[in-house]
Amino acid sequence: MSAACLVSLRFADGVEQRVDVAAGHGVLEAALAAGAPVLNQCRSGSCGSCMARLVGGDARMRPGVASSLLPSEQAQGQRLLCLTEAVSDCAFEFAYDSRAGAGGPAKASAFIDTIERIAPDAVRLKLELAEGDWIDFRPGQFVELTVPGTDARRRYSMASSPAALPVIELLVRLLPGGVMSDYLRDRARVDDVIALTGPYGGFFLRDKVKAPHIMIAGGTGLAPMMSMLDAIRARPGARPNVLLSFGCATPEGLFNLDELDLRSHWMPGLATRISVDSGAAGAAWRIGNPVAAITADDARDPASVAYLCGPPGMVRAAREHLEGLGLDPANIHAEQFVASE
Ligand code: FES
């Protein structure tokens, strides 16, 4: 009979919980059964919510199962606990404190306030939570929406900060033939009711960090950065300097430039760099990608923290670039957008 492995789960606030994981059983499954506050959502390796760093012992992710974890993240010890089995007694560290996952996700209904086409392939969707419903979240996290009239569910990061609740703003990329995209293009009306659950995700603004922040966003990956910027602006006392590098494929695809401009006026410590892959150069943007727009000078403070959100290729390139510039991998937080439509 093979013995269970003892797995230590260590949270950023010093809370530690130990759970027994039977041979062949998943670490996340055992952790949740024991009541450990581990963030999770899809339980299939795609959302990245359950990421933790292996800091002792041996644990392996199930071979042959596709996951959103980058090879460089795995090489640094990161694991997705929903796909991980303990091979020996082992320990994991979480980049968030034990309170982050303590409440668990809530269910809510929301009404559509506004639907605004902000680029040929992007929509700003404003929802208002129904009276009596509430979803607390940290800037950077996401919710899961059920597309009205279907069973399909889609995840979107909040572009608004928790201070705007009960209003939640989302930026949705329109995809040809996508279930949510077709609904928003063809059928959605103000006051439609949408079911949502959340919050989810370990990608959120860390509290009390005074070091410079570098944010790199591709397309609707800008959403969680907007939420974080508004939360930083609302903080009392000294705020960190923030450099936001945002990019889209073409000038026509850009959006939220006025909103970013406003925030630059409100936040003297905010600098923005806008890039497009191709098209005509403009006064407000450069030709190139948002990763290359970050220079060695931008990353000269080795304590800088970075937030990356966009397609997997951009996130991978941004992580490599920032690590090459000397940022501590532990200070680089990332969320990949994987199209599900
Ligand atoms: S819960 Fe593990 S990747 Fe989504």
Short mmCIF file of C-alpha atoms and ligand atoms in Angstrom, two decimals:
data_model
loop_
_atom_site.label_atom_id
_atom_site.label_comp_id
_atom_site.label_asym_id
_atom_site.label_seq_id
_atom_site.Cartn_x
_atom_site.Cartn_y
_atom_site.Cartn_z
CA MET A 1 0.00 0.00 0.00
CA SER A 2 1.55 3.32 -0.96
CA ALA A 3 1.55 5.95 1.79
CA ALA A 4 0.03 9.38 1.44
CA CYS A 5 2.36 12.34 0.98
CA LEU A 6 2.32 15.23 3.43
CA VAL A 7 1.98 18.48 1.46
CA SER A 8 2.63 21.87 3.10
CA LEU A 9 0.73 24.82 1.66
CA ARG A 10 2.39 28.11 2.60
CA PHE A 11 0.61 31.41 2.00
CA ALA A 12 2.22 34.82 1.69
CA ASP A 13 0.89 35.96 5.09
CA GLY A 14 2.76 33.16 6.87
CA VAL A 15 -0.26 30.87 7.23
CA GLU A 16 0.67 27.25 6.60
CA GLN A 17 -1.66 24.30 6.19
CA ARG A 18 -0.63 20.67 5.87
CA VAL A 19 -2.70 18.14 3.99
CA ASP A 20 -2.35 14.45 3.27
CA VAL A 21 -2.49 13.67 -0.43
CA ALA A 22 -3.08 10.02 -1.26
CA ALA A 23 -0.97 8.49 -4.01
CA GLY A 24 -2.47 9.21 -7.41
CA HIS A 25 -4.67 12.02 -6.11
CA GLY A 26 -4.40 15.65 -7.12
CA VAL A 27 -2.97 18.22 -4.73
CA LEU A 28 -5.77 20.72 -5.41
CA GLU A 29 -8.46 18.13 -4.77
CA ALA A 30 -6.91 17.21 -1.42
CA ALA A 31 -6.28 20.84 -0.46
CA LEU A 32 -9.89 21.85 -1.11
CA ALA A 33 -11.23 18.78 0.70
CA ALA A 34 -9.18 19.90 3.71
CA GLY A 35 -10.60 23.43 3.47
CA ALA A 36 -7.35 25.09 2.35
CA PRO A 37 -7.95 28.54 0.78
CA VAL A 38 -6.40 27.73 -2.60
CA LEU A 39 -7.63 29.86 -5.52
CA ASN A 40 -8.97 27.80 -8.38
CA GLN A 41 -11.54 27.86 -11.14
CA CYS A 42 -11.35 25.60 -14.20
CA ARG A 43 -9.68 22.60 -12.52
CA SER A 44 -8.40 21.60 -15.94
CA GLY A 45 -5.16 23.54 -16.34
CA SER A 46 -6.42 26.39 -18.45
CA CYS A 47 -7.10 29.35 -16.15
CA GLY A 48 -3.84 29.46 -14.14
CA SER A 49 -5.68 30.30 -10.89
CA CYS A 50 -4.25 27.42 -8.87
CA MET A 51 -0.58 28.20 -9.56
CA ALA A 52 1.86 27.65 -6.70
CA ARG A 53 5.65 27.27 -6.48
CA LEU A 54 7.18 23.97 -5.44
CA VAL A 55 9.80 24.86 -2.82
CA GLY A 56 10.62 21.42 -1.41
CA GLY A 57 10.14 17.75 -2.21
CA ASP A 58 8.87 16.40 -5.47
CA ALA A 59 5.57 16.88 -7.29
CA ARG A 60 4.83 16.47 -10.96
CA MET A 61 2.20 17.75 -13.30
CA ARG A 62 0.33 15.01 -15.14
CA PRO A 63 2.20 14.36 -18.38
CA GLY A 64 0.48 14.89 -21.69
CA VAL A 65 -2.17 17.26 -20.35
CA ALA A 66 -2.26 20.67 -21.99
CA SER A 67 -1.94 23.56 -19.56
CA SER A 68 -1.51 27.30 -19.55
CA LEU A 69 1.79 27.06 -17.63
CA LEU A 70 4.77 28.35 -19.57
CA PRO A 71 7.83 26.07 -19.75
CA SER A 72 9.89 28.85 -18.11
CA GLU A 73 7.39 28.99 -15.22
CA GLN A 74 7.59 25.25 -14.76
CA ALA A 75 11.38 25.40 -14.79
CA GLN A 76 11.16 27.95 -11.96
CA GLY A 77 9.15 25.49 -9.87
CA GLN A 78 5.66 26.73 -10.67
CA ARG A 79 2.93 24.09 -10.75
CA LEU A 80 -0.78 24.10 -11.49
CA LEU A 81 -2.14 22.23 -8.50
CA CYS A 82 -5.23 20.97 -10.34
CA LEU A 83 -2.90 18.90 -12.56
CA THR A 84 -0.28 18.07 -9.93
CA GLU A 85 0.34 14.88 -7.97
CA ALA A 86 2.73 14.66 -5.04
CA VAL A 87 5.63 12.25 -5.59
CA SER A 88 7.07 12.74 -2.07
CA ASP A 89 6.36 14.92 0.95
CA CYS A 90 6.59 18.41 -0.48
CA ALA A 91 5.88 22.11 0.06
CA PHE A 92 4.25 24.79 -2.08
CA GLU A 93 4.32 28.55 -1.70
CA PHE A 94 1.50 30.79 -2.86
CA ALA A 95 2.05 34.35 -4.08
CA TYR A 96 -1.10 35.48 -2.25
CA ASP A 97 -2.19 35.50 1.36
CA SER A 98 -4.60 33.04 2.89
CA ARG A 99 -7.45 35.56 2.94
CA ALA A 100 -7.44 35.82 -0.88
CA GLY A 101 -9.01 32.40 -1.34
CA ALA A 102 -10.89 32.23 1.94
CA GLY A 103 -14.28 33.52 0.80
CA GLY A 104 -14.53 31.47 -2.38
CA PRO A 105 -16.41 32.57 -5.48
CA ALA A 106 -20.00 33.84 -5.30
CA LYS A 107 -22.89 33.54 -7.75
CA ALA A 108 -24.65 36.67 -8.91
CA SER A 109 -26.98 38.05 -11.53
CA ALA A 110 -26.23 41.28 -13.32
CA PHE A 111 -28.06 43.56 -15.73
CA ILE A 112 -26.42 44.99 -18.83
CA ASP A 113 -25.98 48.74 -18.34
CA THR A 114 -24.21 49.58 -21.60
CA ILE A 115 -22.63 47.80 -24.57
CA GLU A 116 -20.15 49.99 -26.40
CA ARG A 117 -18.08 49.03 -29.46
CA ILE A 118 -14.66 50.54 -28.68
CA ALA A 119 -12.72 49.02 -31.59
CA PRO A 120 -13.64 46.83 -34.58
CA ASP A 121 -13.01 43.74 -32.44
CA ALA A 122 -13.57 44.96 -28.88
CA VAL A 123 -16.58 45.82 -26.76
CA ARG A 124 -16.86 47.56 -23.41
CA LEU A 125 -19.59 45.81 -21.42
CA LYS A 126 -20.90 47.47 -18.27
CA LEU A 127 -22.92 45.31 -15.91
CA GLU A 128 -24.69 46.18 -12.71
CA LEU A 129 -25.11 43.51 -10.05
CA ALA A 130 -28.72 42.77 -9.12
CA GLU A 131 -29.87 44.12 -5.80
CA GLY A 132 -28.81 41.80 -3.00
CA ASP A 133 -26.07 40.16 -5.11
CA TRP A 134 -22.41 40.97 -4.57
CA ILE A 135 -19.03 39.83 -5.85
CA ASP A 136 -15.96 41.06 -3.99
CA PHE A 137 -12.77 40.97 -5.99
CA ARG A 138 -9.20 42.15 -6.09
CA PRO A 139 -8.06 44.35 -8.99
CA GLY A 140 -6.79 41.96 -11.68
CA GLN A 141 -9.14 39.03 -10.98
CA PHE A 142 -11.77 37.72 -13.35
CA VAL A 143 -15.38 36.52 -13.38
CA GLU A 144 -17.07 33.80 -15.40
CA LEU A 145 -20.20 34.74 -17.36
CA THR A 146 -22.82 32.37 -18.74
CA VAL A 147 -23.69 33.56 -22.23
CA PRO A 148 -27.47 34.22 -22.16
CA GLY A 149 -29.52 31.58 -23.96
CA THR A 150 -26.66 29.06 -23.88
CA ASP A 151 -24.70 26.92 -21.42
CA ALA A 152 -21.41 28.42 -22.61
CA ARG A 153 -19.28 30.17 -20.03
CA ARG A 154 -16.58 32.73 -20.68
CA ARG A 155 -14.04 34.45 -18.42
CA TYR A 156 -13.29 38.14 -18.39
CA SER A 157 -11.09 40.26 -16.14
CA MET A 158 -12.67 43.26 -14.50
CA ALA A 159 -11.59 46.57 -16.06
CA SER A 160 -13.17 48.51 -13.21
CA SER A 161 -11.93 48.58 -9.64
CA PRO A 162 -13.84 47.21 -6.62
CA ALA A 163 -14.70 50.82 -5.72
CA ALA A 164 -17.06 50.91 -8.73
CA LEU A 165 -19.22 48.02 -7.45
CA PRO A 166 -22.07 47.22 -8.00
CA VAL A 167 -20.99 48.22 -11.51
CA ILE A 168 -18.52 45.90 -13.21
CA GLU A 169 -16.85 46.85 -16.47
CA LEU A 170 -15.43 44.22 -18.82
CA LEU A 171 -13.50 44.48 -22.10
CA VAL A 172 -14.52 41.72 -24.48
CA ARG A 173 -12.62 40.79 -27.59
CA LEU A 174 -14.98 39.89 -30.44
CA LEU A 175 -14.03 36.71 -32.23
CA PRO A 176 -15.55 35.42 -35.49
CA GLY A 177 -18.22 32.85 -34.61
CA GLY A 178 -17.59 33.13 -30.86
CA VAL A 179 -20.55 32.37 -28.60
CA MET A 180 -20.19 35.50 -26.48
CA SER A 181 -19.13 37.52 -29.50
CA ASP A 182 -22.27 36.54 -31.46
CA TYR A 183 -24.45 37.32 -28.44
CA LEU A 184 -22.91 40.78 -28.01
CA ARG A 185 -22.99 41.55 -31.74
CA ASP A 186 -26.49 40.28 -32.51
CA ARG A 187 -28.74 39.77 -29.51
CA ALA A 188 -27.54 41.62 -26.42
CA ARG A 189 -29.77 44.41 -25.14
CA VAL A 190 -29.58 46.81 -22.22
CA ASP A 191 -31.22 45.23 -19.14
CA ASP A 192 -30.55 41.64 -20.29
CA VAL A 193 -29.71 39.51 -17.27
CA ILE A 194 -26.39 37.66 -17.20
CA ALA A 195 -25.41 35.02 -14.62
CA LEU A 196 -21.87 35.26 -13.32
CA THR A 197 -19.62 33.66 -10.74
CA GLY A 198 -16.38 34.85 -9.24
CA PRO A 199 -13.99 36.19 -8.39
CA TYR A 200 -11.26 33.90 -9.68
CA GLY A 201 -7.56 34.07 -10.28
CA GLY A 202 -4.27 34.64 -8.51
CA PHE A 203 -3.38 37.53 -10.81
CA PHE A 204 -4.11 40.63 -8.75
CA LEU A 205 -2.48 43.78 -7.49
CA ARG A 206 -0.20 43.13 -4.53
CA ASP A 207 -0.81 45.41 -1.54
CA LYS A 208 1.74 47.75 -0.05
CA VAL A 209 4.36 47.44 -2.79
CA LYS A 210 6.20 50.76 -3.16
CA ALA A 211 8.66 49.63 -5.86
CA PRO A 212 8.04 50.71 -9.47
CA HIS A 213 5.34 48.78 -11.32
CA ILE A 214 5.76 47.72 -14.93
CA MET A 215 2.55 46.67 -16.68
CA ILE A 216 2.53 45.09 -20.14
CA ALA A 217 -0.82 44.50 -21.82
CA GLY A 218 -1.81 43.17 -25.23
CA GLY A 219 -5.33 43.86 -26.57
CA THR A 220 -8.08 43.29 -24.01
CA GLY A 221 -5.31 42.25 -21.60
CA LEU A 222 -5.55 45.94 -20.75
CA ALA A 223 -8.66 45.22 -18.63
CA PRO A 224 -6.99 44.08 -15.40
CA MET A 225 -4.45 46.91 -15.72
CA MET A 226 -7.26 49.48 -15.80
CA SER A 227 -8.66 47.95 -12.62
CA MET A 228 -5.23 48.03 -10.96
CA LEU A 229 -4.56 51.63 -12.02
CA ASP A 230 -7.82 52.80 -10.48
CA ALA A 231 -7.06 50.90 -7.28
CA ILE A 232 -3.56 52.42 -7.08
CA ARG A 233 -4.99 55.89 -7.63
CA ALA A 234 -7.40 55.40 -4.74
CA ARG A 235 -4.65 54.30 -2.33
CA PRO A 236 -3.89 56.67 0.52
CA GLY A 237 -0.29 57.86 0.93
CA ALA A 238 2.64 57.32 -1.42
CA ARG A 239 1.84 55.49 -4.62
CA PRO A 240 4.30 53.56 -6.77
CA ASN A 241 5.41 54.82 -10.14
CA VAL A 242 3.70 52.84 -12.88
CA LEU A 243 4.82 52.32 -16.46
CA LEU A 244 2.07 50.83 -18.61
CA SER A 245 3.00 49.47 -22.03
CA PHE A 246 -0.08 48.65 -24.08
CA GLY A 247 -0.19 47.28 -27.58
CA CYS A 248 -2.61 46.22 -30.31
CA ALA A 249 -2.10 44.89 -33.82
CA THR A 250 -3.12 48.06 -35.68
CA PRO A 251 -3.97 51.70 -34.88
CA GLU A 252 -7.66 50.93 -35.60
CA GLY A 253 -7.58 48.23 -32.93
CA LEU A 254 -6.46 50.58 -30.16
CA PHE A 255 -8.98 51.56 -27.48
CA ASN A 256 -9.15 53.23 -24.07
CA LEU A 257 -6.59 55.87 -25.10
CA ASP A 258 -8.74 58.69 -23.68
CA GLU A 259 -9.22 56.72 -20.46
CA LEU A 260 -5.45 56.25 -20.17
CA ASP A 261 -4.87 59.90 -20.90
CA LEU A 262 -7.23 60.87 -18.09
CA ARG A 263 -5.44 58.62 -15.66
CA SER A 264 -2.09 60.10 -16.66
CA HIS A 265 -3.46 63.50 -15.59
CA TRP A 266 -4.81 62.10 -12.35
CA MET A 267 -1.67 60.09 -11.54
CA PRO A 268 1.61 61.99 -11.92
CA GLY A 269 3.51 58.72 -11.38
CA LEU A 270 1.87 57.02 -14.37
CA ALA A 271 3.63 56.83 -17.75
CA THR A 272 2.07 55.08 -20.73
CA ARG A 273 3.60 53.71 -23.92
CA ILE A 274 1.29 52.69 -26.72
CA SER A 275 2.42 50.40 -29.53
CA VAL A 276 0.94 48.92 -32.68
CA ASP A 277 2.49 46.03 -34.60
CA SER A 278 1.89 47.64 -37.98
CA GLY A 279 0.16 50.54 -39.68
CA ALA A 280 0.75 54.24 -39.82
CA ALA A 281 2.77 55.83 -37.03
CA GLY A 282 0.74 58.25 -34.93
CA ALA A 283 1.46 60.98 -32.44
CA ALA A 284 0.12 58.80 -29.60
CA TRP A 285 1.70 55.47 -30.52
CA ARG A 286 4.85 53.86 -31.80
CA ILE A 287 5.34 50.98 -34.23
CA GLY A 288 6.54 47.90 -32.42
CA ASN A 289 5.35 45.60 -29.69
CA PRO A 290 4.62 46.46 -26.07
CA VAL A 291 7.32 44.12 -24.77
CA ALA A 292 10.16 45.72 -26.73
CA ALA A 293 8.95 49.14 -25.54
CA ILE A 294 10.33 48.32 -22.07
CA THR A 295 14.02 49.24 -21.84
CA ALA A 296 16.82 48.42 -19.41
CA ASP A 297 16.41 51.88 -17.93
CA ASP A 298 12.75 51.14 -17.12
CA ALA A 299 13.81 48.07 -15.14
CA ARG A 300 16.81 49.56 -13.37
CA ASP A 301 15.25 49.10 -9.92
CA PRO A 302 15.71 45.35 -9.25
CA ALA A 303 12.77 45.43 -6.81
CA SER A 304 10.37 46.42 -9.61
CA VAL A 305 7.20 44.35 -9.87
CA ALA A 306 5.61 43.48 -13.18
CA TYR A 307 2.09 42.57 -14.29
CA LEU A 308 1.63 40.96 -17.70
CA CYS A 309 -1.63 40.19 -19.44
CA GLY A 310 -2.33 39.21 -23.02
CA PRO A 311 -1.96 36.31 -25.45
CA PRO A 312 0.42 33.50 -24.39
CA GLY A 313 3.15 34.50 -26.87
CA MET A 314 3.24 38.06 -25.56
CA VAL A 315 3.27 36.92 -21.93
CA ARG A 316 6.10 34.49 -22.63
CA ALA A 317 8.16 37.13 -24.44
CA ALA A 318 7.50 39.71 -21.73
CA ARG A 319 8.56 37.37 -18.94
CA GLU A 320 11.80 36.46 -20.75
CA HIS A 321 12.51 40.11 -21.54
CA LEU A 322 11.97 41.30 -17.97
CA GLU A 323 13.98 38.47 -16.45
CA GLY A 324 16.74 39.34 -18.92
CA LEU A 325 16.62 42.91 -17.65
CA GLY A 326 17.18 41.64 -14.09
CA LEU A 327 13.68 41.48 -12.56
CA ASP A 328 13.18 38.83 -9.91
CA PRO A 329 10.92 36.09 -11.41
CA ALA A 330 8.96 36.07 -8.13
CA ASN A 331 7.97 39.67 -8.81
CA ILE A 332 6.56 38.97 -12.26
CA HIS A 333 2.84 38.20 -12.20
CA ALA A 334 1.09 37.08 -15.36
CA GLU A 335 -2.29 36.21 -16.78
CA GLN A 336 -2.64 34.69 -20.24
CA PHE A 337 -5.70 35.16 -22.38
CA VAL A 338 -6.52 31.90 -24.09
CA ALA A 339 -9.31 32.28 -26.61
CA SER A 340 -12.05 29.75 -25.91
CA GLU A 341 -14.19 30.61 -28.91
S1 FES B 1 -7.86 25.71 -11.49
FE1 FES B 1 -5.94 24.95 -12.07
S2 FES B 1 -5.52 25.98 -13.93
FE2 FES B 1 -7.56 26.55 -13.47
#
